[in-house]
Coordinates of C-alpha atoms in Angstrom, one line a residue:
M427 CA -52.4 -43.1 120.6
T428 CA -52.9 -39.0 121.4
L429 CA -53.9 -36.9 118.8
A430 CA -50.5 -35.1 119.5
T431 CA -48.6 -38.7 118.3
L432 CA -51.4 -38.8 115.6
T433 CA -50.7 -35.3 114.3
A434 CA -47.1 -35.6 114.9
G435 CA -46.9 -38.1 112.6
F436 CA -49.3 -36.9 109.8
I437 CA -46.8 -33.6 109.2
A438 CA -43.7 -36.4 109.2
L439 CA -45.7 -38.5 106.7
W440 CA -46.2 -34.7 104.4
M441 CA -42.9 -33.7 105.0
L442 CA -41.4 -37.1 103.9
F443 CA -43.9 -37.3 100.7
S444 CA -43.5 -33.3 100.1
R445 CA -39.9 -34.0 99.3
E446 CA -39.7 -37.2 97.8
S447 CA -42.7 -36.1 95.5
G448 CA -41.1 -32.2 94.8
A449 CA -45.0 -31.2 95.2
T450 CA -46.1 -28.0 95.1
A451 CA -49.4 -26.1 95.3
G452 CA -50.4 -26.0 91.6
C453 CA -48.7 -27.2 88.6
D454 CA -45.8 -26.0 89.3
S455 CA -43.4 -28.3 91.2
V456 CA -39.6 -28.7 92.6
L457 CA -39.3 -32.1 90.3
E458 CA -41.0 -30.8 87.6
G459 CA -41.2 -27.3 86.9
Y460 CA -44.3 -25.5 85.9
Q461 CA -46.5 -27.4 84.0
C462 CA -49.2 -25.3 83.7
Q463 CA -51.2 -26.0 79.8
P464 CA -47.2 -26.5 79.1
E465 CA -48.3 -26.8 74.8
L466 CA -48.7 -23.0 75.6
S467 CA -46.2 -22.5 78.5
H468 CA -43.0 -24.5 76.7
A469 CA -43.2 -22.6 73.9
W470 CA -42.5 -19.0 75.2
G471 CA -38.7 -19.1 75.0
Q472 CA -36.5 -17.3 78.0
Y473 CA -39.4 -16.0 79.3
S474 CA -41.1 -20.3 80.2
P475 CA -41.0 -20.7 83.3
Y476 CA -38.4 -23.3 84.5
F477 CA -40.1 -27.1 83.8
K478 CA -38.3 -30.4 83.2
V479 CA -36.9 -30.7 79.5
P480 CA -37.1 -34.2 78.0
S481 CA -34.6 -36.2 77.8
E482 CA -33.5 -39.4 75.8
I483 CA -31.1 -40.3 78.0
S484 CA -32.0 -41.2 81.8
S485 CA -31.3 -38.1 84.4
D486 CA -30.8 -40.0 87.3
V487 CA -26.8 -40.9 88.3
P488 CA -26.2 -43.7 86.5
S489 CA -26.4 -46.9 89.5
H490 CA -22.5 -47.8 89.8
C491 CA -21.8 -43.7 89.7
H492 CA -21.9 -41.9 92.4
V493 CA -20.9 -37.9 92.4
A494 CA -18.0 -36.9 93.1
F495 CA -18.6 -33.1 91.9
A496 CA -21.5 -31.0 90.8
Q497 CA -21.9 -27.3 89.6
V498 CA -24.4 -25.6 88.8
L499 CA -25.2 -22.6 86.5
S500 CA -28.3 -21.2 87.2
R501 CA -30.5 -18.0 85.5
H502 CA -32.3 -15.8 87.3
G503 CA -35.4 -16.4 88.7
A504 CA -39.3 -14.8 86.7
R505 CA -38.6 -11.0 86.9
D506 CA -40.5 -8.1 85.8
P507 CA -40.4 -7.1 82.4
T508 CA -37.1 -5.2 81.9
M509 CA -37.0 -1.0 81.8
S510 CA -37.4 -0.6 78.1
K511 CA -40.0 -3.2 77.6
T512 CA -41.5 -2.4 80.4
L513 CA -42.2 1.1 79.0
A514 CA -42.7 -0.4 75.5
Y515 CA -45.8 -3.0 77.1
S516 CA -47.0 0.4 78.7
Q517 CA -47.1 2.0 75.4
V518 CA -48.6 -0.1 73.1
I519 CA -51.1 -0.8 76.2
G520 CA -51.9 3.2 75.8
K521 CA -52.4 2.9 72.6
I522 CA -55.2 0.0 72.2
K523 CA -57.0 1.8 74.9
S524 CA -57.3 4.8 73.5
K525 CA -57.9 3.8 70.6
V526 CA -60.5 1.0 70.7
R527 CA -64.0 1.4 72.1
I528 CA -65.2 -1.8 72.0
F529 CA -63.4 -5.6 73.5
Q530 CA -65.4 -8.7 72.2
G531 CA -64.4 -12.6 72.8
D532 CA -61.0 -13.0 74.0
F533 CA -59.9 -10.1 73.7
A534 CA -63.3 -8.6 76.2
F535 CA -60.8 -8.9 79.0
L536 CA -58.6 -5.2 78.1
A537 CA -62.0 -3.0 78.8
N538 CA -61.1 -2.8 82.4
Y539 CA -57.0 -4.6 81.9
S540 CA -54.3 -1.5 83.2
Y541 CA -50.4 -2.2 82.5
T542 CA -49.5 -2.4 86.1
L543 CA -45.8 -4.1 85.5
G544 CA -42.6 -3.2 87.3
A545 CA -39.5 -3.3 86.0
D546 CA -36.5 -5.8 86.7
Q547 CA -37.1 -6.9 90.0
L548 CA -37.9 -10.9 90.8
T549 CA -40.9 -11.6 91.7
D550 CA -42.9 -13.6 94.1
F551 CA -42.9 -16.7 91.3
G552 CA -39.0 -16.1 90.7
K553 CA -38.8 -16.8 94.4
R554 CA -40.6 -19.6 94.2
E555 CA -39.1 -21.4 91.5
L556 CA -35.2 -20.3 93.1
V557 CA -35.9 -21.8 96.5
N558 CA -37.5 -25.2 94.3
S559 CA -34.3 -25.2 92.8
G560 CA -32.1 -25.0 95.8
R561 CA -34.3 -27.8 97.1
A562 CA -34.0 -30.1 93.7
F563 CA -29.7 -29.2 94.6
F564 CA -30.3 -30.6 97.4
N565 CA -32.2 -34.0 97.0
R566 CA -30.3 -34.7 93.8
Y567 CA -27.0 -34.6 95.4
E568 CA -27.3 -35.3 99.3
D569 CA -25.2 -37.6 99.8
L570 CA -22.8 -34.8 98.9
A571 CA -25.0 -31.8 100.5
K572 CA -25.4 -33.5 103.7
N573 CA -22.0 -32.8 104.5
T574 CA -20.8 -29.8 102.8
L575 CA -22.2 -26.7 101.2
P576 CA -21.8 -25.3 98.0
F577 CA -19.4 -22.3 97.4
V578 CA -21.8 -19.5 95.9
R579 CA -21.4 -16.6 93.4
A580 CA -23.7 -14.6 91.7
S581 CA -23.6 -11.3 88.9
G582 CA -23.8 -8.2 90.7
Q583 CA -27.5 -7.3 89.2
P584 CA -30.0 -7.4 92.3
R585 CA -32.8 -10.0 91.2
V586 CA -29.5 -12.4 90.6
I587 CA -27.7 -11.4 94.3
D588 CA -32.0 -12.4 95.0
S589 CA -32.0 -15.6 93.3
A590 CA -29.3 -17.0 94.7
Q591 CA -30.0 -16.2 98.4
E592 CA -33.4 -17.9 97.4
F593 CA -31.5 -20.5 96.4
N594 CA -29.2 -21.2 99.3
K595 CA -33.2 -20.7 101.1
G596 CA -34.1 -24.0 99.7
F597 CA -31.2 -25.7 100.1
H598 CA -31.2 -24.8 103.8
R599 CA -34.8 -26.1 103.9
E600 CA -34.1 -29.5 102.9
K601 CA -30.5 -30.1 104.6
T602 CA -32.0 -29.2 108.1
A603 CA -36.0 -31.0 107.2
G604 CA -35.0 -34.0 109.4
G605 CA -33.5 -31.8 112.2
T606 CA -30.4 -31.4 111.7
Q607 CA -29.3 -28.4 112.8
D608 CA -26.9 -25.7 109.8
D609 CA -25.7 -23.0 112.5
E610 CA -23.6 -21.2 108.6
Y611 CA -26.9 -20.5 107.3
P612 CA -28.0 -17.5 106.0
Y613 CA -25.0 -18.9 103.2
S614 CA -22.8 -16.3 102.1
V615 CA -23.5 -14.9 98.3
T616 CA -19.7 -13.8 96.9
V617 CA -21.1 -10.9 94.6
I618 CA -19.1 -10.2 91.0
S619 CA -19.7 -6.6 90.3
E620 CA -22.0 -5.7 87.1
A621 CA -20.0 -2.1 86.6
D622 CA -19.1 -0.8 83.5
G623 CA -15.7 -2.7 82.2
S624 CA -15.5 -4.7 85.1
N625 CA -14.3 -8.4 85.1
N626 CA -16.9 -11.2 84.9
T627 CA -17.4 -14.5 83.3
L628 CA -21.2 -14.2 84.3
D629 CA -22.5 -11.0 82.8
H630 CA -21.0 -9.7 79.1
G631 CA -19.9 -6.0 78.3
L632 CA -16.0 -6.6 77.7
C633 CA -15.8 -7.0 74.1
T634 CA -16.5 -4.4 72.2
A635 CA -17.0 -6.1 68.7
F636 CA -19.4 -8.1 70.0
E637 CA -21.4 -5.3 72.1
T638 CA -22.1 -4.2 68.6
S639 CA -23.3 -6.2 66.5
N640 CA -26.7 -6.6 65.8
I641 CA -27.0 -9.8 63.9
S642 CA -29.9 -11.0 66.3
S643 CA -31.9 -8.0 65.5
T644 CA -31.3 -8.9 62.1
A645 CA -32.1 -12.0 62.2
Q646 CA -35.6 -11.8 64.7
A647 CA -36.5 -8.7 62.2
T648 CA -36.6 -10.9 59.5
Y649 CA -38.2 -14.1 60.6
A650 CA -40.9 -11.5 62.4
S651 CA -41.3 -10.3 58.3
V652 CA -42.9 -13.9 58.1
F653 CA -44.4 -15.2 61.0
T654 CA -46.2 -12.0 62.4
P655 CA -48.3 -10.3 59.6
S656 CA -50.8 -12.4 59.9
I657 CA -51.2 -12.3 63.5
T658 CA -51.0 -9.0 63.5
A659 CA -54.0 -8.7 60.8
R660 CA -56.1 -10.7 63.4
L661 CA -55.5 -8.8 66.1
N662 CA -56.7 -5.2 64.0
A663 CA -59.9 -7.1 62.9
N664 CA -60.4 -7.5 66.5
L665 CA -59.7 -4.6 67.7
P666 CA -60.8 -1.9 65.6
N667 CA -58.8 1.7 64.8
A668 CA -55.2 0.1 67.1
S669 CA -53.3 -0.4 64.0
L670 CA -51.1 -2.2 65.9
T671 CA -47.6 -2.9 63.8
L672 CA -45.4 -6.6 64.0
T673 CA -44.0 -5.1 66.8
D674 CA -46.8 -4.7 68.4
T675 CA -47.9 -8.3 68.1
I676 CA -44.4 -9.5 69.7
L677 CA -44.5 -6.9 72.8
I678 CA -48.9 -8.5 73.4
M679 CA -47.2 -11.9 73.2
D680 CA -44.8 -10.8 75.4
L681 CA -47.3 -9.7 78.1
C682 CA -48.6 -13.3 77.7
P683 CA -45.3 -15.1 80.3
F684 CA -44.9 -11.9 81.9
E685 CA -48.7 -11.7 83.2
T686 CA -48.5 -15.4 84.0
V687 CA -45.0 -14.9 86.5
V688 CA -46.6 -12.1 88.7
S689 CA -50.0 -14.2 89.4
S690 CA -50.2 -16.0 92.9
S691 CA -52.1 -19.0 90.9
S692 CA -52.0 -21.4 88.4
N693 CA -53.7 -20.1 86.0
L694 CA -52.7 -18.1 82.8
S695 CA -52.9 -14.9 81.5
P696 CA -56.0 -13.8 79.5
F697 CA -53.3 -12.5 76.9
C698 CA -52.2 -16.0 76.1
A699 CA -55.7 -17.3 74.8
L700 CA -54.9 -14.5 71.8
F701 CA -52.9 -16.8 70.4
T702 CA -52.3 -20.2 69.2
R703 CA -50.1 -23.3 69.6
A704 CA -48.3 -23.6 65.9
E705 CA -48.8 -19.7 67.1
W706 CA -46.9 -19.8 70.1
K707 CA -44.2 -22.3 68.9
Q708 CA -43.2 -20.1 65.7
Y709 CA -42.9 -17.0 68.7
D710 CA -40.3 -19.9 70.9
Y711 CA -38.1 -19.8 67.2
Y712 CA -38.2 -16.1 67.1
Q713 CA -37.1 -15.8 70.9
T714 CA -34.3 -18.6 70.0
L715 CA -32.9 -16.7 66.8
G716 CA -32.4 -13.8 69.5
K717 CA -29.9 -16.6 71.4
Y718 CA -29.0 -18.1 68.6
Y719 CA -27.8 -15.0 66.5
G720 CA -27.3 -13.2 69.4
Y721 CA -24.9 -15.2 72.2
G722 CA -24.9 -18.4 70.5
A723 CA -23.0 -20.2 67.6
G724 CA -24.4 -17.3 65.3
N725 CA -23.0 -14.5 66.3
P726 CA -19.1 -15.6 65.5
L727 CA -18.1 -13.4 68.6
G728 CA -21.2 -15.1 71.1
P729 CA -19.4 -18.4 71.7
T730 CA -16.2 -16.2 73.3
Q731 CA -18.3 -14.7 75.9
G732 CA -18.8 -18.4 77.9
V733 CA -15.0 -19.1 77.5
G734 CA -13.9 -17.0 80.9
F735 CA -16.7 -19.5 82.3
V736 CA -15.6 -22.3 80.9
N737 CA -12.2 -21.7 82.5
E738 CA -13.3 -21.5 85.4
L739 CA -15.1 -24.6 85.5
V740 CA -12.2 -26.8 83.9
A741 CA -10.2 -25.3 87.2
R742 CA -12.8 -26.3 89.7
L743 CA -13.1 -30.1 88.4
T744 CA -9.2 -30.8 87.8
G745 CA -8.2 -28.6 90.7
K746 CA -5.7 -26.2 89.1
P747 CA -5.5 -22.7 89.0
V748 CA -7.6 -20.6 86.5
V749 CA -6.0 -20.1 83.1
D750 CA -7.5 -17.8 80.8
H751 CA -7.3 -14.0 79.2
T752 CA -11.0 -13.2 79.0
S753 CA -13.3 -11.9 81.0
V754 CA -12.2 -13.4 84.0
N755 CA -11.7 -11.6 86.9
R756 CA -8.8 -12.2 88.2
T757 CA -8.6 -10.5 91.4
L758 CA -11.0 -12.7 93.1
D759 CA -10.4 -16.2 91.2
T760 CA -6.5 -15.7 92.5
N761 CA -7.7 -15.7 96.4
P762 CA -8.7 -19.3 96.9
N763 CA -11.5 -17.3 99.7
T764 CA -13.4 -15.6 96.2
F765 CA -12.4 -18.7 94.3
P766 CA -11.9 -21.8 96.3
L767 CA -10.3 -25.3 94.6
G768 CA -11.1 -28.3 95.6
R769 CA -15.0 -27.9 96.9
S770 CA -17.3 -30.9 96.2
L771 CA -20.7 -28.4 95.2
Y772 CA -20.5 -25.0 93.5
A773 CA -23.7 -22.5 92.2
D774 CA -22.9 -19.4 90.3
F775 CA -26.6 -17.6 89.1
G776 CA -26.5 -15.1 86.4
H777 CA -28.7 -14.1 82.9
D778 CA -29.8 -16.1 80.1
N779 CA -27.8 -14.6 77.5
D780 CA -24.9 -15.5 79.0
M781 CA -26.0 -18.8 79.9
T782 CA -26.3 -19.4 76.4
A783 CA -22.9 -18.2 75.5
V784 CA -21.4 -20.6 77.5
F785 CA -22.8 -23.6 76.2
A786 CA -21.8 -21.9 73.2
A787 CA -18.0 -22.1 74.6
L788 CA -18.8 -25.3 75.8
G789 CA -20.0 -26.8 72.9
L790 CA -23.3 -28.7 73.8
Y791 CA -25.4 -27.7 70.9
N792 CA -22.4 -28.2 67.9
S793 CA -24.9 -30.8 66.6
T794 CA -27.8 -28.3 65.6
L795 CA -27.5 -26.5 62.1
P796 CA -27.2 -23.0 60.9
L797 CA -30.9 -22.0 61.8
S798 CA -32.9 -20.8 59.5
T799 CA -34.4 -17.1 59.3
T800 CA -37.1 -17.8 57.1
H801 CA -39.4 -20.8 58.3
T802 CA -39.8 -22.4 61.8
M803 CA -37.6 -25.6 63.0
T804 CA -38.6 -28.3 65.3
V805 CA -36.6 -27.8 68.5
E806 CA -35.9 -31.9 67.1
E807 CA -35.0 -30.5 63.9
M808 CA -32.7 -28.4 66.3
H809 CA -31.0 -31.2 68.2
G810 CA -33.2 -29.7 71.7
Y811 CA -31.5 -26.1 70.9
S812 CA -34.4 -23.6 71.8
A813 CA -34.2 -20.8 73.8
A814 CA -37.2 -22.3 76.1
W815 CA -35.2 -25.9 76.4
T816 CA -31.9 -24.0 76.9
V817 CA -32.5 -20.5 78.9
P818 CA -36.1 -20.3 80.7
F819 CA -36.0 -18.6 83.7
A820 CA -34.3 -20.3 86.7
A821 CA -33.1 -22.9 83.5
R822 CA -30.2 -24.6 85.8
A823 CA -27.0 -26.3 84.0
Y824 CA -26.0 -29.7 86.0
F825 CA -21.8 -30.3 85.5
E826 CA -21.5 -33.8 87.2
K827 CA -18.2 -35.5 87.8
L828 CA -18.5 -39.2 88.9
Q829 CA -17.2 -41.5 89.7
C830 CA -17.9 -45.5 88.1
D831 CA -17.6 -48.9 88.9
G832 CA -14.7 -50.4 87.0
E833 CA -13.7 -46.9 85.2
E834 CA -10.5 -45.4 86.4
E835 CA -10.9 -42.0 85.5
E836 CA -13.5 -40.0 87.3
M837 CA -16.6 -39.1 84.2
V838 CA -18.0 -35.4 83.5
R839 CA -22.0 -35.4 82.7
V840 CA -23.5 -32.5 81.6
L841 CA -27.6 -31.8 82.3
V842 CA -29.5 -28.7 80.8
N843 CA -33.1 -28.6 83.1
E844 CA -33.1 -32.5 83.0
R845 CA -31.7 -33.6 79.7
V846 CA -28.7 -35.2 79.6
L847 CA -26.7 -34.1 76.5
P848 CA -24.5 -36.6 75.0
L849 CA -22.1 -34.2 74.8
E850 CA -20.5 -36.2 71.2
S851 CA -17.6 -33.5 71.2
C852 CA -16.0 -35.8 74.0
G853 CA -17.0 -38.9 72.7
G854 CA -20.1 -39.0 74.8
D855 CA -20.9 -42.7 75.7
T856 CA -24.2 -44.3 75.9
L857 CA -25.4 -42.1 79.0
G858 CA -23.5 -39.5 79.0
R859 CA -20.5 -39.4 80.1
C860 CA -17.0 -38.6 78.7
M861 CA -14.1 -39.4 80.7
L862 CA -12.7 -35.9 82.6
G863 CA -9.6 -35.6 80.5
R864 CA -11.8 -35.7 76.9
F865 CA -14.0 -33.6 78.5
V866 CA -10.9 -31.6 79.3
E867 CA -9.5 -31.5 75.9
S868 CA -12.7 -31.0 74.1
L869 CA -12.9 -27.6 75.2
G870 CA -9.2 -26.3 73.3
F871 CA -11.4 -23.3 71.9
A872 CA -11.9 -22.0 75.4
Q873 CA -8.9 -22.8 77.1
A874 CA -7.6 -20.9 74.0
G875 CA -9.2 -18.1 74.5
G876 CA -11.9 -18.2 71.9
Y877 CA -11.6 -15.6 69.5
W878 CA -10.6 -12.7 72.4
N879 CA -8.7 -10.9 70.1
Q880 CA -11.0 -10.3 67.5
C881 CA -12.8 -7.9 70.3
F882 CA -11.0 -4.9 70.4
E883 CA -10.5 -4.6 66.5
E884 CA -11.6 -1.5 64.7
S885 CA -13.0 -3.5 61.9
G886 CA -14.4 -5.1 64.3
E887 CA -17.7 -5.1 63.6
R888 CA -20.0 -7.8 63.0
G889 CA -23.3 -6.5 63.0
D890 CA -23.3 -7.8 58.6
V891 CA -22.4 -11.4 58.9
E892 CA -25.5 -12.9 56.8
V893 CA -27.4 -15.3 57.9
A894 CA -29.0 -18.3 57.0

């Protein structure tokens, strides 16, 4: 046997291992996601990197079923902070550096630290998250994917479009891993504009009363006054003369995930060590309050922002035209080139806020009781609802249509970051499945347009709604 033959054989075995195990450098992998110090990194709210969420129901496709249809709804990958946040982070670091003369212990790194983060763009880490997502999607639905391509849409932000393209790279990588030719690559992406006034089911903005709501900021401010004072006191004791506020404390906590996802190493940012595991759980809950009372069931108009996408999902599941009078872009959705029906694979890319609204419109977390703003609730008490578990960077929700032995009607399952949801609203069975007809029937809120009629009432301000 020649050296060339041995080398070729080794490479083939390595590729097989890599594909089957999802192996990736460091502690981030295709199948498991980010597993670096999970007791911390899985408690960063929507700023957590993607990770596989624990599931009481096996995420494997049931042995007597096969997938006939799969839709992924994905958040973009890890990014730099938004422009307003990057300015705020720069200011708080500037304040510390100008007032503090000695940095000791866990704070010693600040002596040589400079704030250099950009704004809004996908990081290299975020790109890798989406490549991994495309690989995972192909491997999970290989029986469909080896013979077809997903129809891909993206909301019009550059980081979202870039995420869709990175997903396509990962999908293509797996599709051609066995030597299969793929002349259609690069795959096309249908982009939905985010310009003011544009109808877009992957980005909110049209509902006037909702856009002026301040429920989430009120809820978060109430809880911040509960959990941050002791942390702020400790920071000020270690950073004499900094005079940090409660708001500054949260900004400094934010820097832990953002500095981590711009690093090329598997090490967490030194900002992370400034806070305890218990404090990170409180931080995760703080961020969860923002989603729940901003775009979820805690906001009377939150679920309505997800109605348009739900009605598109119904159309794809049933093969019938979209029926919607809310955020659907009818120019695109009535054109079979930009909204084709009858496909077996679909992939849509958007933002965490809009995914939160979609989950609420679907009723996926109806068992979650109203979230308290005066004490921390655990993810178990919230029945699996937390910002980190639902909408981390590169979050992925799978909607599957199954054909199962012994069942005349097709069935539906929903997985959010590999956690199979019980689908209680349509009578889900022990495998998390509902009959397609019952699943569609359970979406009456969305099919009726939610509370879209309240979006443009002059008295539609929702900021004074009491929260628990």
